[in-house]
Coordinates of C-alpha atoms in Angstrom, one line a residue:
M1 CA -18.9 2.4 25.4
K2 CA -21.6 4.6 23.5
P3 CA -21.9 5.1 20.0
L4 CA -19.5 7.6 18.6
R5 CA -19.0 9.9 15.9
I6 CA -16.4 8.5 13.8
R7 CA -15.1 10.2 10.7
I8 CA -12.3 7.9 8.8
V9 CA -9.8 10.8 6.5
G10 CA -8.7 7.8 3.5
G11 CA -10.9 5.3 1.6
S12 CA -8.5 3.0 0.8
V13 CA -8.2 -1.0 1.7
G14 CA -6.6 0.8 5.4
G15 CA -10.1 3.5 5.7
L16 CA -12.8 0.5 4.7
F17 CA -11.7 -1.9 7.9
A18 CA -12.4 0.3 9.9
G19 CA -15.7 1.7 8.7
V20 CA -16.4 -1.6 8.1
L21 CA -15.6 -3.1 11.7
L22 CA -17.2 0.5 13.5
Q23 CA -20.1 0.8 11.5
R24 CA -20.9 -2.7 12.1
D25 CA -20.4 -2.0 15.9
G26 CA -23.7 1.0 15.6
H27 CA -21.1 3.4 15.6
D28 CA -21.8 7.4 13.1
V29 CA -18.8 6.2 10.8
R30 CA -18.2 8.2 7.6
I31 CA -15.1 7.9 4.8
Y32 CA -13.8 11.3 3.3
E33 CA -11.3 10.1 0.7
R34 CA -9.3 12.9 -1.2
S35 CA -10.0 11.4 -4.4
A36 CA -12.7 12.6 -5.9
G37 CA -12.8 9.0 -9.2
G38 CA -12.1 6.7 -6.3
L39 CA -9.7 3.9 -6.1
S40 CA -11.4 1.0 -7.9
G41 CA -9.2 -0.5 -10.4
R42 CA -5.7 1.1 -8.8
G43 CA -4.3 -2.1 -6.8
A44 CA -1.6 -5.2 -8.8
G45 CA -1.5 -8.3 -6.8
L46 CA -0.5 -8.4 -2.9
V47 CA 0.2 -11.1 -0.7
G48 CA -1.7 -11.8 2.2
Q49 CA -1.3 -12.1 5.7
P50 CA -2.7 -13.9 8.6
D51 CA -3.7 -9.5 10.1
L52 CA -5.6 -9.8 6.7
F53 CA -7.0 -12.8 6.9
R54 CA -8.5 -12.7 10.4
L55 CA -10.2 -9.4 9.0
L56 CA -11.7 -11.0 6.0
R57 CA -13.7 -13.8 8.0
R58 CA -14.9 -11.2 10.8
I59 CA -16.6 -9.5 7.4
G60 CA -17.7 -12.4 5.7
A61 CA -15.7 -12.0 3.1
D62 CA -13.0 -14.2 3.9
H63 CA -13.8 -16.3 0.7
V64 CA -11.6 -13.0 -1.1
A65 CA -8.4 -14.5 0.9
R66 CA -9.6 -17.7 -1.9
V67 CA -9.2 -16.2 -4.3
G68 CA -5.6 -16.1 -5.9
V69 CA -3.8 -17.1 -7.9
V70 CA -0.2 -19.5 -6.6
A71 CA 3.5 -18.9 -7.4
H72 CA 4.9 -22.5 -7.4
E73 CA 8.4 -21.2 -6.1
R74 CA 10.5 -19.0 -6.4
I75 CA 13.2 -18.6 -9.0
F76 CA 17.0 -16.7 -9.2
L77 CA 17.8 -15.4 -11.8
D78 CA 21.1 -14.5 -13.6
P79 CA 22.9 -11.8 -16.3
T80 CA 22.0 -13.4 -19.3
G81 CA 17.5 -15.3 -17.6
A82 CA 19.0 -19.2 -16.7
I83 CA 17.9 -20.0 -13.3
E84 CA 20.7 -19.3 -10.8
S85 CA 18.3 -20.9 -7.9
R86 CA 15.3 -21.9 -7.2
I87 CA 13.0 -22.4 -3.2
Q88 CA 10.5 -23.9 -3.2
S89 CA 7.7 -21.4 -1.4
P90 CA 4.3 -21.8 -2.2
Q91 CA 2.9 -18.7 -2.2
S92 CA -0.3 -17.3 -3.7
Q93 CA -1.2 -14.0 -4.3
I94 CA -4.7 -11.8 -4.3
S95 CA -6.5 -9.0 -6.3
W96 CA -5.8 -5.9 -4.4
D97 CA -8.8 -5.3 -6.6
Y98 CA -11.1 -7.4 -5.8
L99 CA -9.8 -7.1 -2.3
Y100 CA -10.7 -3.4 -2.4
D101 CA -14.0 -4.1 -4.2
T102 CA -15.1 -6.5 -1.6
V103 CA -14.7 -4.1 1.7
A104 CA -16.1 -1.2 0.5
A105 CA -19.3 -3.3 -0.6
K106 CA -19.3 -4.0 2.7
F107 CA -19.9 0.7 3.5
D108 CA -22.3 2.4 3.8
P109 CA -22.1 4.4 -0.1
A110 CA -24.0 7.4 2.2
N111 CA -21.1 7.7 4.0
Y112 CA -18.2 7.3 1.7
V113 CA -17.9 9.9 0.6
L114 CA -15.4 10.5 -2.3
G115 CA -13.6 14.7 -3.7
R116 CA -14.0 15.6 0.0
P117 CA -10.3 17.0 0.7
V118 CA -9.5 16.5 4.3
I119 CA -6.5 20.2 5.2
D120 CA -6.1 20.1 8.5
V121 CA -7.1 17.9 11.7
V122 CA -6.7 19.3 15.6
D123 CA -6.7 17.3 18.0
G124 CA -9.0 18.0 21.7
A125 CA -9.7 16.4 25.0
H126 CA -13.7 16.6 23.9
G127 CA -13.5 15.6 20.1
A128 CA -11.5 16.7 16.9
Q129 CA -11.8 19.4 14.7
I130 CA -11.8 18.8 11.0
S131 CA -10.9 21.3 8.6
F132 CA -11.8 21.0 5.1
G133 CA -10.6 22.1 1.6
D134 CA -14.1 23.9 0.9
G135 CA -13.4 26.3 3.9
S136 CA -16.0 23.9 6.4
T137 CA -15.0 22.5 9.7
E138 CA -16.4 19.6 11.7
T139 CA -15.6 18.2 15.4
V140 CA -16.4 15.1 16.2
D141 CA -15.8 12.2 18.7
L142 CA -13.2 10.7 16.9
V143 CA -10.4 11.6 14.0
V144 CA -9.2 7.7 12.6
A145 CA -6.4 8.5 10.2
A146 CA -6.4 5.8 7.1
D147 CA -4.5 8.8 5.0
G148 CA -2.1 7.0 3.9
I149 CA 1.4 8.1 3.2
G150 CA 1.2 11.6 2.3
S151 CA -1.4 12.4 5.5
V152 CA -2.2 15.2 6.2
V153 CA -3.6 14.1 10.2
R154 CA -0.3 12.7 11.7
K155 CA 0.6 15.9 12.2
A156 CA -1.7 16.8 14.8
L157 CA -0.5 14.4 16.8
D158 CA 3.9 15.5 16.0
P159 CA 3.8 19.4 14.8
E160 CA 7.6 18.8 14.3
D161 CA 8.1 15.6 13.2
H162 CA 5.9 14.3 10.3
D163 CA 7.2 14.1 6.9
N164 CA 8.7 10.9 5.1
R165 CA 12.3 9.9 5.6
F166 CA 13.7 9.5 1.4
A167 CA 15.2 6.0 1.8
G168 CA 17.8 6.1 -1.7
Y169 CA 15.1 4.5 -4.2
V170 CA 12.4 3.7 -6.2
A171 CA 10.5 1.1 -7.5
W172 CA 9.3 1.0 -11.2
R173 CA 6.8 -0.6 -11.6
G174 CA 4.3 -2.4 -14.3
L175 CA 0.8 -4.9 -14.7
I176 CA 0.4 -6.5 -18.0
A177 CA -1.5 -8.8 -18.7
E178 CA -0.9 -12.8 -19.4
T179 CA -1.3 -12.6 -22.6
S180 CA 0.8 -9.7 -22.8
I181 CA 3.6 -11.7 -21.6
P182 CA 6.4 -12.5 -24.7
A183 CA 6.8 -16.1 -25.6
E184 CA 10.2 -15.5 -24.1
A185 CA 9.7 -14.8 -20.8
S186 CA 7.0 -17.3 -20.4
I187 CA 10.0 -18.9 -18.1
L188 CA 8.0 -16.2 -15.5
L189 CA 4.7 -18.0 -15.3
N190 CA 3.3 -19.3 -12.0
R191 CA 7.1 -18.6 -10.3
F192 CA 7.8 -15.7 -8.3
A193 CA 10.6 -14.7 -10.2
F194 CA 14.0 -11.8 -8.4
F195 CA 17.3 -10.8 -10.6
T196 CA 19.1 -9.2 -8.4
S197 CA 22.2 -6.9 -9.0
Y198 CA 24.2 -4.5 -7.2
G199 CA 21.6 -1.7 -6.2
S200 CA 18.6 -3.1 -7.8
Q201 CA 16.6 -5.6 -7.8
A202 CA 13.6 -6.8 -10.5
L203 CA 11.2 -9.3 -9.2
G204 CA 7.3 -10.1 -10.7
Y205 CA 4.3 -13.0 -10.6
L206 CA 1.3 -13.6 -11.4
V207 CA -2.0 -11.5 -9.6
P208 CA -5.2 -12.5 -10.0
G209 CA -7.8 -9.3 -13.2
A210 CA -9.5 -7.1 -11.5
G211 CA -12.1 -9.1 -10.8
G212 CA -11.1 -11.9 -9.0
E213 CA -10.1 -13.8 -12.6
A214 CA -8.0 -16.7 -11.6
D215 CA -7.9 -18.6 -14.3
I216 CA -5.3 -18.8 -17.0
G217 CA -5.7 -16.2 -19.6
S218 CA -7.5 -14.2 -17.3
R219 CA -4.5 -13.1 -14.8
R220 CA -2.2 -9.8 -14.9
Y221 CA 1.9 -10.4 -14.9
N222 CA 2.7 -7.8 -12.0
W223 CA 6.6 -6.8 -11.9
V224 CA 8.3 -4.1 -10.2
W225 CA 12.0 -2.5 -10.3
Y226 CA 13.7 -1.3 -8.0
R227 CA 16.5 1.3 -7.9
Q228 CA 18.5 3.6 -6.2
A229 CA 17.8 7.3 -6.8
H230 CA 19.4 10.3 -5.1
A231 CA 16.5 12.8 -3.4
G232 CA 17.6 15.6 -6.2
E233 CA 16.7 13.4 -8.4
L234 CA 12.7 12.8 -6.7
P235 CA 11.1 16.3 -8.7
R236 CA 12.3 14.7 -12.3
L237 CA 11.2 11.4 -11.6
F238 CA 7.9 12.3 -10.0
T239 CA 7.0 15.1 -12.4
D240 CA 4.5 14.0 -15.1
R241 CA 3.9 14.9 -19.3
D242 CA 1.7 17.0 -18.4
G243 CA 4.5 19.0 -16.3
A244 CA 2.9 19.0 -12.8
V245 CA 5.5 17.0 -10.0
H246 CA 3.6 15.0 -7.9
R247 CA 4.6 14.2 -4.0
F248 CA 5.8 10.7 -3.4
S249 CA 4.5 8.9 -6.7
L250 CA 3.8 8.9 -10.7
P251 CA 1.2 7.5 -11.7
R252 CA 0.6 5.7 -14.3
G253 CA -0.2 7.1 -17.4
G254 CA 2.2 10.0 -16.3
L255 CA 5.3 9.0 -17.8
S256 CA 6.2 10.6 -21.2
T257 CA 6.8 8.7 -23.5
D258 CA 10.4 9.6 -24.3
R259 CA 10.5 9.6 -20.5
R260 CA 9.4 6.0 -21.3
D261 CA 11.4 5.1 -24.5
A262 CA 14.6 5.4 -22.6
F263 CA 13.6 3.6 -19.2
R264 CA 13.5 1.2 -22.0
A265 CA 16.5 1.2 -23.1
E266 CA 17.9 1.6 -19.7
A267 CA 16.1 -2.2 -19.0
A268 CA 18.1 -3.2 -21.8
T269 CA 21.0 -2.7 -20.3
A270 CA 20.1 -4.0 -16.7
L271 CA 17.7 -7.1 -16.8
P272 CA 17.4 -10.4 -18.0
P273 CA 15.5 -10.9 -21.4
Q274 CA 12.7 -12.4 -19.8
F275 CA 12.5 -9.3 -16.8
L276 CA 12.5 -6.5 -19.6
A277 CA 10.7 -8.2 -22.1
V278 CA 8.6 -7.9 -19.6
V279 CA 9.2 -4.0 -18.9
E280 CA 8.8 -3.4 -22.8
A281 CA 5.2 -5.0 -23.1
E282 CA 3.9 -2.4 -20.7
A283 CA 3.1 0.2 -22.3
E284 CA 2.8 3.4 -19.3
P285 CA 4.6 1.6 -15.7
S286 CA 4.6 3.7 -12.8
I287 CA 7.0 5.0 -10.7
Q288 CA 6.9 4.6 -6.7
G289 CA 8.9 6.3 -4.6
I290 CA 10.3 4.0 -1.3
F291 CA 10.0 6.4 2.0
D292 CA 10.7 5.5 5.8
Y293 CA 8.0 7.0 8.5
E294 CA 7.6 6.4 12.4
S295 CA 5.1 7.5 14.5
A296 CA 6.9 8.2 18.2
T297 CA 2.8 8.1 19.0
M298 CA -0.1 6.6 17.3
V299 CA -2.4 8.2 19.1
G300 CA -3.6 11.3 20.5
Q301 CA -7.2 12.4 22.9
S302 CA -9.5 12.3 19.7
V303 CA -7.1 11.2 17.5
A304 CA -5.8 7.9 16.1
L305 CA -3.3 6.5 13.3
L306 CA -4.4 3.9 11.7
G307 CA -2.1 2.3 8.5
D308 CA 0.6 4.2 6.9
A309 CA -0.4 7.2 8.4
A310 CA 1.6 5.7 11.4
F311 CA 4.1 3.4 10.3
V312 CA 5.1 4.0 6.5
V313 CA 6.9 0.1 5.5
R314 CA 8.2 -0.5 2.5
P315 CA 7.1 -2.8 0.1
H316 CA 9.5 -5.1 0.3
T317 CA 8.0 -6.6 3.4
A318 CA 4.3 -6.7 1.4
M319 CA 3.3 -6.6 4.7
G320 CA 1.2 -2.9 4.5
V321 CA -2.6 -3.6 4.3
S322 CA -2.3 -6.4 6.3
K323 CA -1.4 -4.1 9.2
A324 CA -3.2 -2.0 8.6
A325 CA -6.1 -4.6 8.5
G326 CA -4.1 -5.5 12.6
D327 CA -4.3 -1.8 13.6
A328 CA -8.5 -1.9 12.4
M329 CA -9.4 -4.9 14.6
A330 CA -7.0 -4.0 17.5
L331 CA -9.1 -0.4 16.8
R332 CA -12.2 -1.6 16.6
D333 CA -12.0 -3.9 20.3
S334 CA -10.2 -1.0 22.2
L335 CA -13.7 0.7 21.5
A336 CA -15.3 -2.3 22.0
T337 CA -13.8 -3.2 25.6
A338 CA -13.4 0.4 26.6
S339 CA -15.8 2.5 28.6
R340 CA -14.0 6.2 27.7
I341 CA -12.0 7.1 24.6
S342 CA -9.2 8.2 26.7
D343 CA -8.9 4.4 27.7
A344 CA -9.1 2.2 24.7
L345 CA -6.5 5.0 22.4
G346 CA -4.2 4.2 25.2
Q347 CA -4.7 0.4 25.0
F348 CA -5.1 0.7 21.0
E349 CA -1.2 2.2 21.1
R350 CA 0.1 -0.1 22.9
Q351 CA -1.0 -3.4 21.3
R352 CA -0.1 -1.7 18.3
L353 CA 2.5 0.7 18.7
P354 CA 5.4 -2.3 18.5
V355 CA 4.1 -3.9 15.4
G356 CA 3.9 -0.9 14.1
L357 CA 8.0 0.2 15.3
A358 CA 8.8 -3.8 14.3
I359 CA 7.6 -4.0 10.8
A360 CA 9.1 -0.8 9.4
E361 CA 12.7 -2.1 10.3
Y362 CA 12.3 -5.0 9.3
G363 CA 11.3 -3.3 5.8
R364 CA 14.5 -1.3 6.2
R365 CA 16.9 -4.4 6.9
L366 CA 15.9 -5.8 3.9
G367 CA 15.9 -3.0 1.6
D368 CA 19.4 -2.4 2.4
D369 CA 21.2 -3.4 -0.3
L370 CA 19.9 -1.1 -2.1
R371 CA 20.3 2.1 -0.8
P372 CA 23.1 4.2 -2.8

């Protein structure tokens, strides 16, 4: 297939995966990211999966997978903080920040455009038209939607059913320096720790530093506390200290001091002492809403959905980044082997639609006990 004019909406890791692969094949690729400040420094840790490792090898960045922190076992705490059970299941966590920065360095920075929000995409047989927030438009051969849970592109393929569905719970999150972990919580180090009670699950693990540092003292501790919530509570939960209401989450730094203190008081009555200690060590917890979305189709005539734009999978799966990597590789391979865009998109969808459906269903099963 001749080189195409391809525009990717969304500049997180999924958009970068696709951008790097398609750029290497000679296509005219540009990424539009709505954020004006970029995404570096926004992530924590992630569990690597086979598709992610395959993509990193393809782009000459497989060293990222070797820069990780190993949790040597899984431990399950009781309410007093005693170890109720343990499983020997070594697992490595890598740094999202290091992954993002490394992959971003592989993409032409002149074609990574910050502060360029896309507000609409119209699919067509001879190209797709992109409309931007400033009123301008652009028509290209192919639009790749990598704009995540808040995708504005997916409605081009399904105008009637493109909204996310709240799953009935949220994840409170924290990321603290290893040196901030109190001594009474040292049992959490070098382990993947869990505490589960009715409608609630806390977990935590060490991840590398923002630059991939894995030596003792330079790592970070990532904790998550899943808690039930009703849909009517979300506007309050996602209102920041300045009164602005966010759609899907409350970002780090948005929680008021009063709400943080109330959250800590709730943690004191519900969590084992080790998890309470790391919760209290986090000055600026964030809140992530847990949502579901499954696209009936991943492609149009000149549009393809990738990652969470196509399927929002729950974080319990630890497969979101790897799924985006698999989508990006399948799209690249389909475009490289087909003679027409329509054939390539059909091949891409046949390969990846069943995968997205299966991962989404797996995530729902894992979260069943957290629903109200």
